[in-house]
mmCIF file of C-alpha atoms and ligand atoms in Angstrom:
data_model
loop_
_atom_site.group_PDB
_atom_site.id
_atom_site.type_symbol
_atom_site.label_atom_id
_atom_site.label_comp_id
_atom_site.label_asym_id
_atom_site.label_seq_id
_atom_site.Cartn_x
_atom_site.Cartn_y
_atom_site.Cartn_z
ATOM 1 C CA UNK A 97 142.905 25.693 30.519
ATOM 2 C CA UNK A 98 143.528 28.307 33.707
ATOM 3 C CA UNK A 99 147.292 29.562 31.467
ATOM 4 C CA UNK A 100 145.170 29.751 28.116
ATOM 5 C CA UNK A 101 142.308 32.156 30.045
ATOM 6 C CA UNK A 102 145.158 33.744 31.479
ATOM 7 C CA UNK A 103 147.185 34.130 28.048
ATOM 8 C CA UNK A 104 143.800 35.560 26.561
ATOM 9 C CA UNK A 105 143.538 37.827 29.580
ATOM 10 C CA UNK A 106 147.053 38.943 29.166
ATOM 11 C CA UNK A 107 146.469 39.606 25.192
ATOM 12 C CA UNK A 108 143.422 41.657 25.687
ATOM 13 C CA UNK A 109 143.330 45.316 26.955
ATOM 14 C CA UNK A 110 141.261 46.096 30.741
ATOM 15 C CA UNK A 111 139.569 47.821 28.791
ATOM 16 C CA UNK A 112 137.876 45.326 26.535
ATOM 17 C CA UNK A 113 135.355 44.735 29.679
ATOM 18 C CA UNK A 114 131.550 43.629 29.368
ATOM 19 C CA UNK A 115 130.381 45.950 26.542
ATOM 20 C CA UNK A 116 128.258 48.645 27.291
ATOM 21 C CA UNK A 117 127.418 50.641 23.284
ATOM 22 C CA UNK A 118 129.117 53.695 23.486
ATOM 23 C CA UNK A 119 128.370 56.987 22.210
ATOM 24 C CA UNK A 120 129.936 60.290 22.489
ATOM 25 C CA UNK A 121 128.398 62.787 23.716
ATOM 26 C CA UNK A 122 127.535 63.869 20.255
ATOM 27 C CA UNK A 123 126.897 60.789 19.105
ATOM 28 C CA UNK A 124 127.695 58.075 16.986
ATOM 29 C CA UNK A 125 129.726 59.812 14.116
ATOM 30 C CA UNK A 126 131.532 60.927 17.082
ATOM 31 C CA UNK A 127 132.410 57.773 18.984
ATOM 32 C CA UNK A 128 133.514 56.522 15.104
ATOM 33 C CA UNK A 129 135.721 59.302 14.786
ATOM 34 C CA UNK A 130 137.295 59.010 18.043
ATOM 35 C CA UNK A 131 137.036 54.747 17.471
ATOM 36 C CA UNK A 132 138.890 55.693 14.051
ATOM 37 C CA UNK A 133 141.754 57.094 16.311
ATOM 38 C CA UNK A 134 142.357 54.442 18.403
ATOM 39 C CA UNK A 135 144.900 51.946 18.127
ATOM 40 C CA UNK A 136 144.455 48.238 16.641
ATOM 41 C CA UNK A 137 145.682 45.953 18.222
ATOM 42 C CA UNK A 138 145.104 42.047 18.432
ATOM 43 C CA UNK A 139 143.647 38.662 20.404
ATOM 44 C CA UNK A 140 143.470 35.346 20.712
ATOM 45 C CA UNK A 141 140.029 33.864 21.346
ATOM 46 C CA UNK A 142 139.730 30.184 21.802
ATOM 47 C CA UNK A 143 136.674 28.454 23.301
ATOM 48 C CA UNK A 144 135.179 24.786 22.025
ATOM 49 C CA UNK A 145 131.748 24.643 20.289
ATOM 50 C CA UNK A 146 129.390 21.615 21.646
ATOM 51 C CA UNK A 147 127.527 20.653 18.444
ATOM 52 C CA UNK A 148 124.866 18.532 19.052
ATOM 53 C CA UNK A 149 123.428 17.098 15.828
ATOM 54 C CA UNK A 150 121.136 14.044 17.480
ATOM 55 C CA UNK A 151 119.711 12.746 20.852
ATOM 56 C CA UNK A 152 116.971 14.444 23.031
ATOM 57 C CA UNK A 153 118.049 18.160 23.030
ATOM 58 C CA UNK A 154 119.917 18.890 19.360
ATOM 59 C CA UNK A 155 120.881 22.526 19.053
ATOM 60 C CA UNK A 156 121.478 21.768 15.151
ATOM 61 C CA UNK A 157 118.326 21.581 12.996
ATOM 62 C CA UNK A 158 117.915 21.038 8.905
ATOM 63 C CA UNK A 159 115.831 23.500 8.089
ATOM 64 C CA UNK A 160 115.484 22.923 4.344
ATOM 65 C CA UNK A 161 116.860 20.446 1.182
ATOM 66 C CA UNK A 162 117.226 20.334 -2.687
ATOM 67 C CA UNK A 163 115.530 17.820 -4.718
ATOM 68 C CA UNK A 164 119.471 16.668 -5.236
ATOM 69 C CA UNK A 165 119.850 16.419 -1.075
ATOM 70 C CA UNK A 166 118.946 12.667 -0.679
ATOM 71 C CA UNK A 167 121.041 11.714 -4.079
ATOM 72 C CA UNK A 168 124.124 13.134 -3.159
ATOM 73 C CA UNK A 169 127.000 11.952 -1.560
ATOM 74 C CA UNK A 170 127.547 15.368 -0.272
ATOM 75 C CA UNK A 171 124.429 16.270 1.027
ATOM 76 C CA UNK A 172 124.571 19.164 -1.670
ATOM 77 C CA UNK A 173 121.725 22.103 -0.464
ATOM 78 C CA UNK A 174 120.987 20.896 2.481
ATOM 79 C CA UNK A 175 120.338 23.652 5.324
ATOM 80 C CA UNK A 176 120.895 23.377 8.809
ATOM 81 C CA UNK A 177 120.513 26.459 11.485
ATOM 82 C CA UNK A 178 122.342 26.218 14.892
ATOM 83 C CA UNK A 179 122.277 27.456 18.130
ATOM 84 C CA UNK A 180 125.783 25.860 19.231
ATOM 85 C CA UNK A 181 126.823 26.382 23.235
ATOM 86 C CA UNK A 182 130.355 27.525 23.768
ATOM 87 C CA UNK A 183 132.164 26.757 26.208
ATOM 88 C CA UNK A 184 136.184 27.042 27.426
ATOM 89 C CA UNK A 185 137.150 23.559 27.644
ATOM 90 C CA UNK A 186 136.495 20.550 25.681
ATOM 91 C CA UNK A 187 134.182 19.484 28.276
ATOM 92 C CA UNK A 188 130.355 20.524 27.835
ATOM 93 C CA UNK A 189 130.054 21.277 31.625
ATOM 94 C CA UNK A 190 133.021 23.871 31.496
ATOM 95 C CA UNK A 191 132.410 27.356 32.067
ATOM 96 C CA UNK A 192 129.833 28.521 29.445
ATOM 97 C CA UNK A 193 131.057 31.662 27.293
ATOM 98 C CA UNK A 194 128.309 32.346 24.589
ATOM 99 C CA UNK A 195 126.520 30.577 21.637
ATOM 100 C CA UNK A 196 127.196 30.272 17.849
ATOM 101 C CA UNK A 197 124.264 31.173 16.200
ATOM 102 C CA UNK A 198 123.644 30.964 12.128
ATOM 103 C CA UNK A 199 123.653 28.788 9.193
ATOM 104 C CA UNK A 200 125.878 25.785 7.764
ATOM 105 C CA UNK A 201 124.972 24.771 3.365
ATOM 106 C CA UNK A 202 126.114 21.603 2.241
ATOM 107 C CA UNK A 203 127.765 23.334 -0.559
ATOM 108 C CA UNK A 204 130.026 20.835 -2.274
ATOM 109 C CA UNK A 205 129.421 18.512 -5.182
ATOM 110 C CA UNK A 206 132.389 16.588 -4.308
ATOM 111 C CA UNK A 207 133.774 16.856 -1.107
ATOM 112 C CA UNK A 208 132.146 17.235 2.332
ATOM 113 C CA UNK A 209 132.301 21.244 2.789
ATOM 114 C CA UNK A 210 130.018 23.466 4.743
ATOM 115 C CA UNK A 211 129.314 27.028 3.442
ATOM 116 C CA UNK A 212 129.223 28.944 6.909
ATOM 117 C CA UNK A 213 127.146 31.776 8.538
ATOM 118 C CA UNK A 214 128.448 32.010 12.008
ATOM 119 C CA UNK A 215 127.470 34.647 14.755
ATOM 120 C CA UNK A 216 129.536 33.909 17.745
ATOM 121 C CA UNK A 217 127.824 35.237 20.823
ATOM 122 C CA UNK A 218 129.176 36.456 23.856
ATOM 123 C CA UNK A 219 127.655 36.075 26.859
ATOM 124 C CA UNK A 220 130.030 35.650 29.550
ATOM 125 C CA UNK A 221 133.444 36.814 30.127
ATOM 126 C CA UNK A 222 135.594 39.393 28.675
ATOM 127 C CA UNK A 223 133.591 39.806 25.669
ATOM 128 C CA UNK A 224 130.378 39.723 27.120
ATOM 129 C CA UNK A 225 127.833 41.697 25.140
ATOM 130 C CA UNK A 226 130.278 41.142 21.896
ATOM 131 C CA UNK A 227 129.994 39.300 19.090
ATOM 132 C CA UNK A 228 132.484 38.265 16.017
ATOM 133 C CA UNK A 229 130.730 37.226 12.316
ATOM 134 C CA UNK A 230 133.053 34.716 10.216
ATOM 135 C CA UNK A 231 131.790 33.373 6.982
ATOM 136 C CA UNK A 232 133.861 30.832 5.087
ATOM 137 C CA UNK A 233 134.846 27.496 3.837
ATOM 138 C CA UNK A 234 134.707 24.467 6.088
ATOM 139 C CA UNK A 235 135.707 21.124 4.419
ATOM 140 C CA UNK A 236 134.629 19.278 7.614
ATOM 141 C CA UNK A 237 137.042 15.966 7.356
ATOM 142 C CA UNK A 238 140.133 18.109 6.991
ATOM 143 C CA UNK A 239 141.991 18.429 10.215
ATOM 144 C CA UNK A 240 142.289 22.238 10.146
ATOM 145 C CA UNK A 241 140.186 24.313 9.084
ATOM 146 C CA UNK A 242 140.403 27.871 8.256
ATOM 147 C CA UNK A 243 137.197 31.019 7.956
ATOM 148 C CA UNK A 244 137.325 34.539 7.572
ATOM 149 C CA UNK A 245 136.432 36.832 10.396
ATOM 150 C CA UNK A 246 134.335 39.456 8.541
ATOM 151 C CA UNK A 247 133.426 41.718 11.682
ATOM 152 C CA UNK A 248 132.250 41.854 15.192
ATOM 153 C CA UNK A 249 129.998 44.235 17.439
ATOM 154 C CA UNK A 250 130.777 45.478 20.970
ATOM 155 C CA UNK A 251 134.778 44.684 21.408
ATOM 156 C CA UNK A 252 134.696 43.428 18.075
ATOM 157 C CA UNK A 253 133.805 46.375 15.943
ATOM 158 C CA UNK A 254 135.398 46.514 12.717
ATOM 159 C CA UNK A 255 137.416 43.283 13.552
ATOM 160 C CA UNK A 256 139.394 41.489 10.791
ATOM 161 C CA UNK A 257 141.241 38.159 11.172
ATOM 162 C CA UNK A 258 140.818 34.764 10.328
ATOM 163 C CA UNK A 259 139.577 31.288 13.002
ATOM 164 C CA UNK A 260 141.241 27.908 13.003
ATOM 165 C CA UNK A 261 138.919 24.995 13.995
ATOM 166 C CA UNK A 262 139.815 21.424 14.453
ATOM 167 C CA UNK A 263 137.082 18.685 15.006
ATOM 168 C CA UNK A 264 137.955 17.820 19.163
ATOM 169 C CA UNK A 265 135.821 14.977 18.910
ATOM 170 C CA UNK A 266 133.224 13.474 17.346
ATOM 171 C CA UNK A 267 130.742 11.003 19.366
ATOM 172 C CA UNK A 268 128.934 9.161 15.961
ATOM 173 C CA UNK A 269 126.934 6.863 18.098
ATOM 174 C CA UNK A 270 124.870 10.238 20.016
ATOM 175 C CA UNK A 271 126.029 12.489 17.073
ATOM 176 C CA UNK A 272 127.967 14.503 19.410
ATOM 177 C CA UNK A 273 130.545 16.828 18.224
ATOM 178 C CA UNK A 274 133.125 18.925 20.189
ATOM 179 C CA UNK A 275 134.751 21.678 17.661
ATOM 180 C CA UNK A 276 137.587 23.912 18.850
ATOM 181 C CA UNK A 277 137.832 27.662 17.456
ATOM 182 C CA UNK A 278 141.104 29.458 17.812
ATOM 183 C CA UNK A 279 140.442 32.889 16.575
ATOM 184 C CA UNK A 280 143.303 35.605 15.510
ATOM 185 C CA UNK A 281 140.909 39.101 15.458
ATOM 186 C CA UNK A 282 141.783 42.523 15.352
ATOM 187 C CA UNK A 283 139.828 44.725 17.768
ATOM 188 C CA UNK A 284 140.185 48.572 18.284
ATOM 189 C CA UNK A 285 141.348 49.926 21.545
ATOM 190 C CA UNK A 286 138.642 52.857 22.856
ATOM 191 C CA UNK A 287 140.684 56.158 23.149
ATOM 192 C CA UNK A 288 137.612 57.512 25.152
ATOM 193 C CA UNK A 289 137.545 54.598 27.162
ATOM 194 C CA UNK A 290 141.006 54.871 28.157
ATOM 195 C CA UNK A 291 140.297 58.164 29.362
ATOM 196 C CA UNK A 292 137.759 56.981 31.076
ATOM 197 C CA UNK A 293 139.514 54.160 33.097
ATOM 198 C CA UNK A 294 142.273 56.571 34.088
ATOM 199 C CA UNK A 295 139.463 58.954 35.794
HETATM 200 C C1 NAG B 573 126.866 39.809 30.773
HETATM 201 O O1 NAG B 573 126.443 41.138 30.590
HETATM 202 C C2 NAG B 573 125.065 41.332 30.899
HETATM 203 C C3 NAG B 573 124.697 42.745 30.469
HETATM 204 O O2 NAG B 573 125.631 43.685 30.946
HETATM 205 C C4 NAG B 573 124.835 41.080 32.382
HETATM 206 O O3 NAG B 573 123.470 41.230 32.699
HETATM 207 C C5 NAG B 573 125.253 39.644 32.677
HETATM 208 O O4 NAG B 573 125.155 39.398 34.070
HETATM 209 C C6 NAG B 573 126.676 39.381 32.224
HETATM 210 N N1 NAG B 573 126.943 37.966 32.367
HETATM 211 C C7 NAG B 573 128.021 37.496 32.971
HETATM 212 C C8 NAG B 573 128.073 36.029 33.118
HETATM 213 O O5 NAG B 573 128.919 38.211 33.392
#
């Protein structure tokens, strides 16, 4: 896990530090303009999700059904919100990075597949303060699994790119599961920042 924080470290500009919102000093059409400037340029993000669906502390609740829920093989229209930790390794004691915050739909008549809502949530890190939205299709018994990243704050502002997740493990007796996310995301290097740094 120390070469794959390193490899990330590598693939991400010093400049991508804890996030403080920046403004130019004429404000926000400004920073844009200057933001608009900059050059694009790409990382790899990739941190485990502990999603714990039973026992004494879930961070995954249902928070509402369809008159179809119970019926169906699929759990069609069933909700669920989640407050997910994230964390580098496997391991739910490993260094803690952020949350994922949002929904998951049961949205399959056939096949077990999750409409997503996902905030991931930085809180630790090199993208402390950032965040990166992905929305997509997860048919949760395939082994890969593939979302759209739709955007980002902080870092992650007008990020594009698409995460990978695999199921790590999946504990049925506690309802325990360990997801990894490997996320390709574009993020936009500050010009004024850049400046900055070489002050
Ligand atoms: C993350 O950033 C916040 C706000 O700048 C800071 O208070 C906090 O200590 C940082 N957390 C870590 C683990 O670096």
């Amino acid at each position: 896990m120390a070469n794959l924080t390193l490899v990330i470290l590598m693939l991400v500009s010093t400049t991508m530090g804890s996030y403080a919102r920046k403004q130019g000093p004429n404000g926000e059409l400004e920073w844009f303009q200057n933001i608009c400037s900059g050059k694009e340029k790409v990382a790899k993000v990739h941190f485990f999700v502990q999603d714990v669906l039973g026992g004494d502390k879930p961070t995954v609740y249902e928070v509402a059904r369809g008159s179809i829920t119970s019926n169906s093989a699929t759990s069609f229209g069933q909700v669920r919100v989640l407050d997910d930790l994230l964390t580098v390794g496997p391991d739910k004691d490993s260094k803690e990075l952020g949350r994922a915050q949002g929904l998951i739909t049961s949205a399959d008549f056939e096949t077990d597949a999750l409409a997503m809502n996902l905030n991931f949530v930085f809180t630790s890190g090199r993208y402390n303060g950032s965040t990166i939205s992905i929305l997509g299709r997860n048919q949760i018994l395939k082994a890969e699994r593939e979302l759209a990243v739709v955007g980002g704050t902080g870092v992650f502002r007008m990020a594009r790119g698409y995460a990978i997740t695999k199921t790590h493990s999946y504990d049925s007796a506690t309802a325990y599961g360990v997801l990894e996310y490997t996320i390709y995301v574009t993020y936009v290097e500050d010009p004024t920042s850049s400046l900055l740094a070489s002050e």
